[in-house]
Short mmCIF file of C-alpha atoms in Angstrom, two decimals:
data_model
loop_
_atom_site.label_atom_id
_atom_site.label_comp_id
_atom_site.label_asym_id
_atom_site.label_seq_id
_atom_site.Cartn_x
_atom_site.Cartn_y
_atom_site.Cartn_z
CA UNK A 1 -6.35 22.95 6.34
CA UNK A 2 -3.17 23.26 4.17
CA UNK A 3 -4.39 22.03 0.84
CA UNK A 4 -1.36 23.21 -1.79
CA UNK A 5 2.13 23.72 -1.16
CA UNK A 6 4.09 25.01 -3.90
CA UNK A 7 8.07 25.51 -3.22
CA UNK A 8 11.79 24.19 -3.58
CA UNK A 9 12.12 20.52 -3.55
CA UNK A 10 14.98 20.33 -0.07
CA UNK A 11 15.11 16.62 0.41
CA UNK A 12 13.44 13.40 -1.56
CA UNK A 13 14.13 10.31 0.85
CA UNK A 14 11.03 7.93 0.16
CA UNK A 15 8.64 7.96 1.83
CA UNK A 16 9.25 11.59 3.03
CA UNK A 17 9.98 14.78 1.40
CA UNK A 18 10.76 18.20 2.54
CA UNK A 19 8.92 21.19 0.60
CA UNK A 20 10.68 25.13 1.28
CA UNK A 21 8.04 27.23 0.91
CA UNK A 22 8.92 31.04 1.72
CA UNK A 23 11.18 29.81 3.78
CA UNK A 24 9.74 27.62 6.01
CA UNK A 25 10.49 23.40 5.12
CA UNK A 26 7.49 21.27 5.08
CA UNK A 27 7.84 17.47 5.51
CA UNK A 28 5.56 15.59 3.90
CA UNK A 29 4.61 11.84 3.16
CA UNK A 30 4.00 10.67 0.39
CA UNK A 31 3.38 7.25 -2.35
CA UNK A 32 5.93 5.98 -5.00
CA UNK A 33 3.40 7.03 -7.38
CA UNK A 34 3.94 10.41 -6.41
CA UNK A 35 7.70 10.43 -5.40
CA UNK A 36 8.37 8.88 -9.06
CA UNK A 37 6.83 11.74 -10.41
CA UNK A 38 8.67 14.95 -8.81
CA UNK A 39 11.82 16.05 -10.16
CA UNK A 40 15.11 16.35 -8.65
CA UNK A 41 15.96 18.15 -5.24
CA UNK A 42 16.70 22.12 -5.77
CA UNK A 43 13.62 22.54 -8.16
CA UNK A 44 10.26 23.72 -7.49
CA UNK A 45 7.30 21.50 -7.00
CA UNK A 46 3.75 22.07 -6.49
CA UNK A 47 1.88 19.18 -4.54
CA UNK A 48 -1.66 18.83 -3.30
CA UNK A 49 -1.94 17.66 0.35
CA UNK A 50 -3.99 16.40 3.09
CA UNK A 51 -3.41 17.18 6.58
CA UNK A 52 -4.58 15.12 9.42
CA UNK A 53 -4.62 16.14 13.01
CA UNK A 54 -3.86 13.84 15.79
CA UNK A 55 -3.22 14.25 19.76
CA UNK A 56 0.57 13.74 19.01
CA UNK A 57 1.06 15.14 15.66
CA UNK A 58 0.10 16.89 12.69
CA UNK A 59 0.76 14.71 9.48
CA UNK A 60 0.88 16.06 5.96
CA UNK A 61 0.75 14.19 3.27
CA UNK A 62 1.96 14.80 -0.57
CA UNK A 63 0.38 14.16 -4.10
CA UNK A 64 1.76 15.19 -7.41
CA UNK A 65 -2.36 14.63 -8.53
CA UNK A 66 -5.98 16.05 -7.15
CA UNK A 67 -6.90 12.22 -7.88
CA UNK A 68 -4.48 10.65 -5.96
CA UNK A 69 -5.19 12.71 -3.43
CA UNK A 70 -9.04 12.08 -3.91
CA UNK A 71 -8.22 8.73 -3.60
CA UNK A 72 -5.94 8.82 -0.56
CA UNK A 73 -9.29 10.77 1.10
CA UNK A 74 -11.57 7.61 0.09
CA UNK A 75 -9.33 5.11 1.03
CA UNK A 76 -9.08 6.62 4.73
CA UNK A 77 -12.70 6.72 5.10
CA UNK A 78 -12.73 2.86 4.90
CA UNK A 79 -13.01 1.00 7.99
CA UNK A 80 -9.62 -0.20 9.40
CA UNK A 81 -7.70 1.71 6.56
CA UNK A 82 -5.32 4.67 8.06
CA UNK A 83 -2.96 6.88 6.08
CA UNK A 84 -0.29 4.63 5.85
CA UNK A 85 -2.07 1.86 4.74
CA UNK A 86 -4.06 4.63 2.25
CA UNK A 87 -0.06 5.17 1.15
CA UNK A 88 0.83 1.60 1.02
CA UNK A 89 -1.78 1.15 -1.49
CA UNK A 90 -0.88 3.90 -3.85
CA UNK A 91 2.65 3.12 -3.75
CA UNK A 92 2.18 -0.64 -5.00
CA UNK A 93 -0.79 0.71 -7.92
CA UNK A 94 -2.13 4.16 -9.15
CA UNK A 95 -5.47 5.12 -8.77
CA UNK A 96 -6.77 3.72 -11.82
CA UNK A 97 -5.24 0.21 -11.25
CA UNK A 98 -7.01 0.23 -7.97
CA UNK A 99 -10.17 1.12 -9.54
CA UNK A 100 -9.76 -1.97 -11.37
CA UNK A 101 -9.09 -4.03 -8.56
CA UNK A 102 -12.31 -3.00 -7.35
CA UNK A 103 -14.61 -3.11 -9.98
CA UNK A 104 -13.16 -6.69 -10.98
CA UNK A 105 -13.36 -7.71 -7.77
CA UNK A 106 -9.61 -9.03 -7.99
CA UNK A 107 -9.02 -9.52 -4.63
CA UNK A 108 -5.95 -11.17 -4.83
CA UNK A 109 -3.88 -8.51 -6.43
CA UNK A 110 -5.16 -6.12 -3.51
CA UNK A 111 -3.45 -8.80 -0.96
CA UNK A 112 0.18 -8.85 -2.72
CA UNK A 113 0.18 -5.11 -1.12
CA UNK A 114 1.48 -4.78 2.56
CA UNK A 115 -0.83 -4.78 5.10
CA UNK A 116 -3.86 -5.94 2.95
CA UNK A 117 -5.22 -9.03 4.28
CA UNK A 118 -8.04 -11.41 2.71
CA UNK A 119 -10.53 -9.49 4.67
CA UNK A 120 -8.95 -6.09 4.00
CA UNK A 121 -9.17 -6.94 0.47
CA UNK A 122 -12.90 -7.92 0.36
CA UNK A 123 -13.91 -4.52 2.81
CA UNK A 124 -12.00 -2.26 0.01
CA UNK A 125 -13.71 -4.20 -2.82
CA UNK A 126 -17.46 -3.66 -1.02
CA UNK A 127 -17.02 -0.27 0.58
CA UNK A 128 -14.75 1.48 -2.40
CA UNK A 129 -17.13 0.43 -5.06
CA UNK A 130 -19.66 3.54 -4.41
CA UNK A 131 -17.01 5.96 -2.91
CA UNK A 132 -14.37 6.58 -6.23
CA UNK A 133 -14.28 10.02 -6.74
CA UNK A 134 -15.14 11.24 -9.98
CA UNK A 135 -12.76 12.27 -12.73
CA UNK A 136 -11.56 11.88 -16.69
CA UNK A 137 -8.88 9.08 -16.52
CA UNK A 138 -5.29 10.79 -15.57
CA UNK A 139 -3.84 12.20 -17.78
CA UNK A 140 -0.29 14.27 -17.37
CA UNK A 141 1.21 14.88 -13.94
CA UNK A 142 0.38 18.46 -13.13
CA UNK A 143 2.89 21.13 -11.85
CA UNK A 144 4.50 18.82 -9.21
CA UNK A 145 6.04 17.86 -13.18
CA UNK A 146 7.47 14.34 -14.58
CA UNK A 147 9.94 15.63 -16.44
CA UNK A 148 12.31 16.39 -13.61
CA UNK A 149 15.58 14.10 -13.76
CA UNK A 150 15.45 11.19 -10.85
CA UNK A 151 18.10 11.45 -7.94
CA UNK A 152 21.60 9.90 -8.10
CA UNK A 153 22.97 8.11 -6.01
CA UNK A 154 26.33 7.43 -4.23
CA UNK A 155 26.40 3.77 -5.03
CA UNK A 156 24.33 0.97 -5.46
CA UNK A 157 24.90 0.15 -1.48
CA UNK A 158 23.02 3.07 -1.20
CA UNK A 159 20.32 2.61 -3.12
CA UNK A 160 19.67 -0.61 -1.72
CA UNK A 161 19.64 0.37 1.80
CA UNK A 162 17.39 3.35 0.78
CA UNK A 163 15.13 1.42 -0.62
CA UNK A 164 14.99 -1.49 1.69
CA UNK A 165 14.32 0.95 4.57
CA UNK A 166 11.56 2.58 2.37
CA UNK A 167 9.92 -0.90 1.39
CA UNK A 168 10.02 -1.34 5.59
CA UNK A 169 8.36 2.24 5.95
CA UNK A 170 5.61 1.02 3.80
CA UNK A 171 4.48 -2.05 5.78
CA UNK A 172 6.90 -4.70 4.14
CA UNK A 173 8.88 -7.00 6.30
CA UNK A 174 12.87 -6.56 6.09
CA UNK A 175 13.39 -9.90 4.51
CA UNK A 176 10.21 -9.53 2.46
CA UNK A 177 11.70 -6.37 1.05
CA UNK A 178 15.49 -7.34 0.77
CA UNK A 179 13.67 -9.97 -1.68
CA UNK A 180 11.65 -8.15 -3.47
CA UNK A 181 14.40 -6.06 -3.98
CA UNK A 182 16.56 -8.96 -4.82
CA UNK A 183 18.08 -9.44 -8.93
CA UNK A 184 16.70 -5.58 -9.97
CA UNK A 185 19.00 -2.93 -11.34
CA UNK A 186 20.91 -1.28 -8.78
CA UNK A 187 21.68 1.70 -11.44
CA UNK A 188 18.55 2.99 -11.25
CA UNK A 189 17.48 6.04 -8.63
CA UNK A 190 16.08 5.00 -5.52
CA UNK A 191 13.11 5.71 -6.33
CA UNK A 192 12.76 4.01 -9.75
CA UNK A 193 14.20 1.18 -7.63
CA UNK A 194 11.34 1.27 -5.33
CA UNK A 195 8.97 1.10 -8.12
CA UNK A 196 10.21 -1.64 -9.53
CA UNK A 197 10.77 -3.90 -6.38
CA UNK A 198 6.79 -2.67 -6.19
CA UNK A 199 6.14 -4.26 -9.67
CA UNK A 200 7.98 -7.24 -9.08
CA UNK A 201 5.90 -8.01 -5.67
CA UNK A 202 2.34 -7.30 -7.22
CA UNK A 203 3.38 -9.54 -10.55
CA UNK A 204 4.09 -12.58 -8.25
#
């Protein structure tokens, strides 16, 4: 089990990431949350991961905290919920949003996320409520690091497309996501962009 990579940031293109460590480039998947959090590409990060092992390939995923990732590892233990869908969550709310979700029984906020049907919603609610990890509410990002300057860009096409095809990754339709992404600021980063299309969708 690879549990910590710690290395040179080589590529940020949400949802995926490549790590060099000694050498050797890891790609990894992994939420907004997370992505938002990492600095820029060419300096070092340190991510906690989960690997999971399937017949046709081995799938890492990234997490700039141990309680995302503590999360991720409840939320895949749900019936019906895979990795992505684990992902999709955490990119459209952070752990402690989710939490609330749960606790409050607010099952409509869980369906604004992709994938997350009415009955998806009500499973999470009853299953998640006894499986939350436990843990002091986050705090500061650890040495994956938040004070990293976000990517530039080569022009707002750019972004756009970027982030459209990113929205898509996560479970979104392509016109769903060219909406969402509709009227926000194509100055910012990609992934600031993401975040905010993100927002927008969940405060509908």
């Amino acid at each position: 089990m690879i549990g910590r990579l710690r290395g040179t940031l080589l590529e940020k293109q949400p949802p995926w990431l490549v790590v060099d460590v000694a050498g050797v480039g890891y790609e990894l998947e992994a939420s907004m949350t997370t992505l938002l959090a990492l600095p820029g590409v060419g300096e070092t990060v340190s991510l906690h991961t989960h690997l999971t092992v399937r017949d046709d390939a081995h799938l890492l995923f990234g997490f700039a905290r141990e309680q995302e990732r503590a999360m991720f590892r409840a939320l895949i233990r749900v019936n019906g919920v895979g990795p992505k869908l684990a992902l999709a969550i955490l990119s459209g709310m952070d752990e402690m949003a989710f939490m609330r979700c749960v606790m409050e029984e607010d099952a409509k906020s869980l369906m604004r996320l992709p994938g997350v049907g009415k009955k998806t919603a009500e499973r999470l609610i009853i299953e998640m409520r006894d499986r939350f990890p436990h843990w002091e509410h986050p705090g500061v990002v650890d040495e994956a690091g938040a004070s990293g300057q976000p990517l530039t860009s080569a022009g707002s096409k750019d972004v756009l497309l970027d982030a459209e095809a990113a929205l898509v990754s996560l479970g979104y339709k392509p016109a769903e996501a060219a909406k969402m992404l509709s009227g926000l600021d194509t100055e910012l980063s990609t992934e600031a962009l993401i975040k905010a299309a993100l927002t927008k969708r969940l405060g509908n």
